[in-house]
mmCIF file of C-alpha atoms in Angstrom:
data_model
loop_
_atom_site.group_PDB
_atom_site.id
_atom_site.type_symbol
_atom_site.label_atom_id
_atom_site.label_comp_id
_atom_site.label_asym_id
_atom_site.label_seq_id
_atom_site.Cartn_x
_atom_site.Cartn_y
_atom_site.Cartn_z
ATOM 1 C CA UNK U 1 82.731 47.631 16.745
ATOM 2 C CA UNK U 2 84.817 46.881 13.643
ATOM 3 C CA UNK U 3 82.192 44.506 12.328
ATOM 4 C CA UNK U 4 79.484 47.098 12.992
ATOM 5 C CA UNK U 5 81.521 49.568 10.910
ATOM 6 C CA UNK U 6 81.728 47.043 8.087
ATOM 7 C CA UNK U 7 77.980 46.470 8.326
ATOM 8 C CA UNK U 8 77.337 50.235 8.182
ATOM 9 C CA UNK U 9 79.500 50.385 5.066
ATOM 10 C CA UNK U 10 77.633 47.476 3.436
ATOM 11 C CA UNK U 11 74.236 48.932 4.346
ATOM 12 C CA UNK U 12 75.307 52.333 3.081
ATOM 13 C CA UNK U 13 76.082 50.996 -0.393
ATOM 14 C CA UNK U 14 72.341 50.999 -1.086
ATOM 15 C CA UNK U 15 72.845 48.241 -3.648
ATOM 16 C CA UNK U 16 72.387 44.536 -4.132
ATOM 17 C CA UNK U 17 73.953 42.086 -4.687
ATOM 18 C CA UNK U 18 76.600 43.326 -2.272
ATOM 19 C CA UNK U 19 79.953 42.889 -4.018
ATOM 20 C CA UNK U 20 82.454 41.022 -1.890
ATOM 21 C CA UNK U 21 85.706 41.255 -3.842
ATOM 22 C CA UNK U 22 87.166 44.727 -4.100
ATOM 23 C CA UNK U 23 84.375 46.295 -2.030
ATOM 24 C CA UNK U 24 83.500 44.488 1.212
ATOM 25 C CA UNK U 25 86.843 42.740 1.536
ATOM 26 C CA UNK U 26 88.787 45.958 0.967
ATOM 27 C CA UNK U 27 86.891 47.610 3.804
ATOM 28 C CA UNK U 28 87.258 44.518 6.031
ATOM 29 C CA UNK U 29 91.017 44.466 5.391
ATOM 30 C CA UNK U 30 91.330 48.093 6.411
ATOM 31 C CA UNK U 31 89.212 47.629 9.542
ATOM 32 C CA UNK U 32 91.237 44.601 10.666
ATOM 33 C CA UNK U 33 94.708 45.792 9.624
ATOM 34 C CA UNK U 34 95.314 42.902 7.266
ATOM 35 C CA UNK U 35 98.059 43.479 4.701
ATOM 36 C CA UNK U 36 97.069 40.829 2.176
ATOM 37 C CA UNK U 37 93.885 38.925 1.433
ATOM 38 C CA UNK U 38 93.669 36.041 -1.018
ATOM 39 C CA UNK U 39 90.973 33.656 -2.170
ATOM 40 C CA UNK U 40 92.131 30.255 -3.392
ATOM 41 C CA UNK U 41 89.820 27.652 -4.959
ATOM 42 C CA UNK U 42 91.018 24.217 -3.847
ATOM 43 C CA UNK U 43 89.962 20.628 -4.214
ATOM 44 C CA UNK U 44 88.196 19.726 -0.968
ATOM 45 C CA UNK U 45 85.801 17.027 0.124
ATOM 46 C CA UNK U 46 82.552 19.046 0.323
ATOM 47 C CA UNK U 47 81.052 16.545 2.755
ATOM 48 C CA UNK U 48 83.772 17.486 5.235
ATOM 49 C CA UNK U 49 84.349 21.146 4.537
ATOM 50 C CA UNK U 50 83.384 23.836 2.004
ATOM 51 C CA UNK U 51 86.306 26.033 2.940
ATOM 52 C CA UNK U 52 88.574 27.360 5.628
ATOM 53 C CA UNK U 53 90.585 30.423 6.522
ATOM 54 C CA UNK U 54 94.232 30.482 7.404
ATOM 55 C CA UNK U 55 95.764 33.664 8.722
ATOM 56 C CA UNK U 56 99.480 33.972 9.194
ATOM 57 C CA UNK U 57 102.365 36.379 9.544
ATOM 58 C CA UNK U 58 104.790 36.519 6.629
ATOM 59 C CA UNK U 59 108.313 37.727 7.216
ATOM 60 C CA UNK U 60 109.464 40.544 4.988
ATOM 61 C CA UNK U 61 113.121 39.648 5.430
ATOM 62 C CA UNK U 62 115.876 40.466 7.876
ATOM 63 C CA UNK U 63 115.805 44.185 7.166
ATOM 64 C CA UNK U 64 112.111 44.617 7.899
ATOM 65 C CA UNK U 65 111.038 43.548 11.392
ATOM 66 C CA UNK U 66 107.341 43.983 10.691
ATOM 67 C CA UNK U 67 105.743 40.863 9.206
ATOM 68 C CA UNK U 68 102.891 41.053 6.746
ATOM 69 C CA UNK U 69 99.518 39.925 8.078
ATOM 70 C CA UNK U 70 98.063 37.568 5.479
ATOM 71 C CA UNK U 71 94.530 36.189 5.253
ATOM 72 C CA UNK U 72 94.064 33.268 2.905
ATOM 73 C CA UNK U 73 90.563 31.937 2.295
ATOM 74 C CA UNK U 74 90.511 28.505 0.657
ATOM 75 C CA UNK U 75 87.150 27.385 -0.738
ATOM 76 C CA UNK U 76 85.871 24.296 -2.547
ATOM 77 C CA UNK U 77 86.536 24.945 -6.229
ATOM 78 C CA UNK U 78 83.223 23.525 -7.460
ATOM 79 C CA UNK U 79 80.932 25.808 -5.441
ATOM 80 C CA UNK U 80 78.464 27.865 -7.461
ATOM 81 C CA UNK U 81 78.758 31.637 -7.209
ATOM 82 C CA UNK U 82 76.134 31.937 -4.462
ATOM 83 C CA UNK U 83 77.806 29.424 -2.157
ATOM 84 C CA UNK U 84 81.253 30.693 -3.062
ATOM 85 C CA UNK U 85 80.272 34.183 -1.969
ATOM 86 C CA UNK U 86 78.697 33.020 1.269
ATOM 87 C CA UNK U 87 81.505 30.648 2.265
ATOM 88 C CA UNK U 88 84.179 33.260 1.533
ATOM 89 C CA UNK U 89 82.237 36.040 3.244
ATOM 90 C CA UNK U 90 81.753 33.875 6.348
ATOM 91 C CA UNK U 91 85.451 33.055 6.479
ATOM 92 C CA UNK U 92 86.307 36.711 5.848
ATOM 93 C CA UNK U 93 84.404 37.658 9.002
ATOM 94 C CA UNK U 94 87.055 35.840 11.036
ATOM 95 C CA UNK U 95 89.370 38.822 10.448
ATOM 96 C CA UNK U 96 87.389 40.345 13.318
ATOM 97 C CA UNK U 97 88.165 37.468 15.719
ATOM 98 C CA UNK U 98 89.711 38.804 18.926
ATOM 99 C CA UNK U 99 92.680 37.266 20.716
ATOM 100 C CA UNK U 100 90.590 34.726 22.612
ATOM 101 C CA UNK U 101 88.706 33.751 19.478
ATOM 102 C CA UNK U 102 91.731 33.138 17.267
ATOM 103 C CA UNK U 103 93.117 29.619 16.837
ATOM 104 C CA UNK U 104 96.721 30.715 17.298
ATOM 105 C CA UNK U 105 98.204 28.040 19.553
ATOM 106 C CA UNK U 106 98.516 24.286 19.426
ATOM 107 C CA UNK U 107 96.185 23.903 22.384
ATOM 108 C CA UNK U 108 93.490 26.101 20.823
ATOM 109 C CA UNK U 109 93.817 24.244 17.500
ATOM 110 C CA UNK U 110 93.330 20.914 19.272
ATOM 111 C CA UNK U 111 90.403 22.325 21.238
ATOM 112 C CA UNK U 112 88.656 23.705 18.153
ATOM 113 C CA UNK U 113 88.974 20.427 16.245
ATOM 114 C CA UNK U 114 87.769 18.471 19.283
ATOM 115 C CA UNK U 115 84.728 20.742 19.652
ATOM 116 C CA UNK U 116 83.836 20.470 15.978
ATOM 117 C CA UNK U 117 84.031 16.686 16.291
ATOM 118 C CA UNK U 118 82.014 16.628 19.528
ATOM 119 C CA UNK U 119 80.183 19.917 20.134
ATOM 120 C CA UNK U 120 79.781 21.075 23.735
ATOM 121 C CA UNK U 121 76.697 22.675 25.325
ATOM 122 C CA UNK U 122 76.418 26.384 24.475
ATOM 123 C CA UNK U 123 77.681 27.661 27.827
ATOM 124 C CA UNK U 124 80.783 25.437 27.642
ATOM 125 C CA UNK U 125 81.830 26.288 24.102
ATOM 126 C CA UNK U 126 85.207 27.925 23.560
ATOM 127 C CA UNK U 127 85.428 31.453 22.078
ATOM 128 C CA UNK U 128 86.986 29.879 18.944
ATOM 129 C CA UNK U 129 84.065 27.527 18.417
ATOM 130 C CA UNK U 130 81.442 30.219 19.046
ATOM 131 C CA UNK U 131 82.805 32.315 16.196
ATOM 132 C CA UNK U 132 81.933 29.537 13.734
ATOM 133 C CA UNK U 133 78.204 30.220 14.039
ATOM 134 C CA UNK U 134 78.450 33.958 14.710
ATOM 135 C CA UNK U 135 80.461 34.546 11.520
ATOM 136 C CA UNK U 136 77.741 32.870 9.433
ATOM 137 C CA UNK U 137 75.266 35.445 10.699
ATOM 138 C CA UNK U 138 77.802 38.222 10.199
ATOM 139 C CA UNK U 139 78.105 37.134 6.577
ATOM 140 C CA UNK U 140 74.307 37.118 6.254
ATOM 141 C CA UNK U 141 74.117 40.686 7.569
ATOM 142 C CA UNK U 142 76.834 41.831 5.166
ATOM 143 C CA UNK U 143 75.408 40.101 2.087
ATOM 144 C CA UNK U 144 71.858 41.151 2.945
ATOM 145 C CA UNK U 145 71.974 44.366 4.996
ATOM 146 C CA UNK U 146 68.716 45.533 6.557
ATOM 147 C CA UNK U 147 67.853 48.128 3.869
ATOM 148 C CA UNK U 148 68.098 45.416 1.208
ATOM 149 C CA UNK U 149 66.112 42.952 3.294
ATOM 150 C CA UNK U 150 63.359 45.513 3.920
ATOM 151 C CA UNK U 151 63.278 46.326 0.212
ATOM 152 C CA UNK U 152 62.749 42.702 -0.851
ATOM 153 C CA UNK U 153 60.684 41.448 2.094
ATOM 154 C CA UNK U 154 57.256 42.847 1.016
ATOM 155 C CA UNK U 155 57.422 40.991 -2.285
ATOM 156 C CA UNK U 156 58.581 37.829 -0.540
ATOM 157 C CA UNK U 157 55.841 38.062 2.120
ATOM 158 C CA UNK U 158 53.220 38.630 -0.564
ATOM 159 C CA UNK U 159 54.401 35.490 -2.337
ATOM 160 C CA UNK U 160 55.461 37.517 -5.369
ATOM 161 C CA UNK U 161 59.063 36.361 -4.928
ATOM 162 C CA UNK U 162 60.133 32.879 -3.934
ATOM 163 C CA UNK U 163 63.095 32.035 -1.712
ATOM 164 C CA UNK U 164 64.970 31.084 -4.879
ATOM 165 C CA UNK U 165 64.207 34.405 -6.571
ATOM 166 C CA UNK U 166 65.292 36.431 -3.542
ATOM 167 C CA UNK U 167 68.486 34.365 -3.342
ATOM 168 C CA UNK U 168 69.169 35.047 -7.016
ATOM 169 C CA UNK U 169 68.771 38.781 -6.479
ATOM 170 C CA UNK U 170 71.270 38.625 -3.618
ATOM 171 C CA UNK U 171 73.516 35.949 -5.159
ATOM 172 C CA UNK U 172 73.495 33.941 -1.941
ATOM 173 C CA UNK U 173 72.359 30.384 -1.165
ATOM 174 C CA UNK U 174 68.592 29.859 -1.190
ATOM 175 C CA UNK U 175 68.755 28.053 2.143
ATOM 176 C CA UNK U 176 69.552 31.366 3.881
ATOM 177 C CA UNK U 177 66.396 33.204 2.836
ATOM 178 C CA UNK U 178 63.969 31.873 5.484
ATOM 179 C CA UNK U 179 66.442 32.847 8.221
ATOM 180 C CA UNK U 180 66.959 36.284 6.691
ATOM 181 C CA UNK U 181 63.219 36.920 6.646
ATOM 182 C CA UNK U 182 62.710 35.590 10.196
ATOM 183 C CA UNK U 183 62.882 37.386 13.592
ATOM 184 C CA UNK U 184 66.243 35.649 14.104
ATOM 185 C CA UNK U 185 67.769 38.186 11.696
ATOM 186 C CA UNK U 186 66.554 41.042 13.926
ATOM 187 C CA UNK U 187 67.833 39.247 17.020
ATOM 188 C CA UNK U 188 71.329 38.944 15.537
ATOM 189 C CA UNK U 189 71.214 42.531 14.253
ATOM 190 C CA UNK U 190 70.350 43.723 17.756
ATOM 191 C CA UNK U 191 73.256 41.734 19.115
ATOM 192 C CA UNK U 192 75.970 42.656 16.614
ATOM 193 C CA UNK U 193 75.051 46.073 15.207
ATOM 194 C CA UNK U 194 72.354 47.903 17.212
ATOM 195 C CA UNK U 195 74.542 48.479 20.322
ATOM 196 C CA UNK U 196 76.913 50.549 18.196
ATOM 197 C CA UNK U 197 74.408 52.496 16.129
ATOM 198 C CA UNK U 198 74.656 55.723 18.156
ATOM 199 C CA UNK U 199 78.438 55.645 18.049
ATOM 200 C CA UNK U 200 78.481 54.899 14.316
ATOM 201 C CA UNK U 201 76.175 57.851 13.647
ATOM 202 C CA UNK U 202 78.820 60.171 15.102
ATOM 203 C CA UNK U 203 81.588 58.806 12.843
ATOM 204 C CA UNK O 1 99.690 6.848 15.592
ATOM 205 C CA UNK O 2 100.804 9.257 12.895
ATOM 206 C CA UNK O 3 97.495 10.892 12.045
ATOM 207 C CA UNK O 4 96.891 13.907 9.907
ATOM 208 C CA UNK O 5 96.116 15.892 13.053
ATOM 209 C CA UNK O 6 99.568 15.162 14.463
ATOM 210 C CA UNK O 7 101.112 16.190 11.160
ATOM 211 C CA UNK O 8 99.151 19.470 10.965
ATOM 212 C CA UNK O 9 99.918 20.266 14.588
ATOM 213 C CA UNK O 10 103.624 19.850 13.919
ATOM 214 C CA UNK O 11 103.481 21.834 10.669
ATOM 215 C CA UNK O 12 101.314 24.693 11.897
ATOM 216 C CA UNK O 13 102.465 24.925 15.497
ATOM 217 C CA UNK O 14 106.059 23.693 15.674
ATOM 218 C CA UNK O 15 107.932 23.790 18.960
ATOM 219 C CA UNK O 16 110.163 26.616 17.788
ATOM 220 C CA UNK O 17 107.200 28.944 17.215
ATOM 221 C CA UNK O 18 104.425 29.546 14.731
ATOM 222 C CA UNK O 19 103.446 32.179 12.233
ATOM 223 C CA UNK O 20 99.833 30.971 12.147
ATOM 224 C CA UNK O 21 97.427 33.370 13.846
ATOM 225 C CA UNK O 22 94.070 31.798 13.010
ATOM 226 C CA UNK O 23 92.428 28.779 11.407
ATOM 227 C CA UNK O 24 88.670 28.286 11.091
ATOM 228 C CA UNK O 25 86.416 26.020 9.030
ATOM 229 C CA UNK O 26 83.158 26.092 7.082
ATOM 230 C CA UNK O 27 81.770 22.615 7.606
ATOM 231 C CA UNK O 28 80.328 20.561 4.787
ATOM 232 C CA UNK O 29 77.227 18.443 4.497
ATOM 233 C CA UNK O 30 78.377 15.728 6.928
ATOM 234 C CA UNK O 31 77.789 17.013 10.441
ATOM 235 C CA UNK O 32 79.638 14.045 11.946
ATOM 236 C CA UNK O 33 83.005 15.167 10.631
ATOM 237 C CA UNK O 34 86.073 14.104 12.575
ATOM 238 C CA UNK O 35 89.023 16.218 13.607
ATOM 239 C CA UNK O 36 91.276 14.047 11.452
ATOM 240 C CA UNK O 37 89.084 14.595 8.383
ATOM 241 C CA UNK O 38 89.354 18.367 8.843
ATOM 242 C CA UNK O 39 93.114 18.100 9.254
ATOM 243 C CA UNK O 40 93.249 16.185 5.955
ATOM 244 C CA UNK O 41 91.422 19.034 4.195
ATOM 245 C CA UNK O 42 93.844 21.580 5.616
ATOM 246 C CA UNK O 43 96.822 19.457 4.618
ATOM 247 C CA UNK O 44 95.536 18.912 1.080
ATOM 248 C CA UNK O 45 94.806 22.597 0.559
ATOM 249 C CA UNK O 46 98.322 23.466 1.755
ATOM 250 C CA UNK O 47 99.796 20.886 -0.627
ATOM 251 C CA UNK O 48 97.779 22.157 -3.592
ATOM 252 C CA UNK O 49 98.897 25.718 -2.961
ATOM 253 C CA UNK O 50 102.558 24.741 -2.408
ATOM 254 C CA UNK O 51 102.633 22.757 -5.639
ATOM 255 C CA UNK O 52 100.926 25.458 -7.677
ATOM 256 C CA UNK O 53 97.956 23.196 -8.398
ATOM 257 C CA UNK O 54 95.735 25.762 -6.668
ATOM 258 C CA UNK O 55 96.210 29.451 -7.406
ATOM 259 C CA UNK O 56 94.547 32.666 -6.286
ATOM 260 C CA UNK O 57 91.192 33.605 -7.771
ATOM 261 C CA UNK O 58 90.052 37.074 -8.734
ATOM 262 C CA UNK O 59 86.561 36.127 -9.854
ATOM 263 C CA UNK O 60 84.895 35.535 -6.545
ATOM 264 C CA UNK O 61 81.624 37.336 -7.262
ATOM 265 C CA UNK O 62 81.315 36.298 -10.892
ATOM 266 C CA UNK O 63 79.189 38.596 -13.003
ATOM 267 C CA UNK O 64 76.893 40.715 -10.813
ATOM 268 C CA UNK O 65 74.101 42.898 -12.140
ATOM 269 C CA UNK O 66 74.005 45.473 -9.357
ATOM 270 C CA UNK O 67 70.698 47.180 -8.573
ATOM 271 C CA UNK O 68 70.238 50.346 -6.539
ATOM 272 C CA UNK O 69 67.642 50.611 -3.784
#
């Protein structure tokens, strides 16, 4: 439901590109009760990883029993703006991970790394591992909400705009455009947003 | 064997308790990445942040020319 609320917010902006910093992330923070959110460009091996998220509790000292909830998104410092936005948006979507989906114990950390190294069949995947693909689609929906997609799709279908040109308009990686314009987008929308549409209308 | 995984497990999830609530990855171009390679990336990012070599960014979106539908 929280993600669906974020999607409704993104779709309601009626603008593109959808601004991540100070707009989407502010709303995501509020919906997930995060206290702090930081983006840190780091030197990574892009063949291994383009980024990762680390969420942790930060003590506020002996006189304050409530720790701060901190989300830190580290991304490869040499990404262009389109990839930077997509990688960070995908990692940001993990603020909506539920208890089962969070890598918050040693055993779950080991399991996630093992599954990344040797993926299991779909019906055997852990909740943690499943979020890795779901959050990519969540990021796609946020960075290209349906109203924006429907606005650009006629020109794309008519061949008047190339994948590259659509990607430039959205400031997202070109490789995402075929998926955005495919029925897979509608399938994911129906899975993640449509079930909550009636409820969201009442809010 | 003292691998990076063992080090990250001890750092992130020590016996006395952890403050880590989530860790997830965006994989790179090599789909045959190993668990140890990912642990190295995590370790290096932590080290860069601790040392001040990596600092927070406030220019995530760059310059955007926003258009209204």
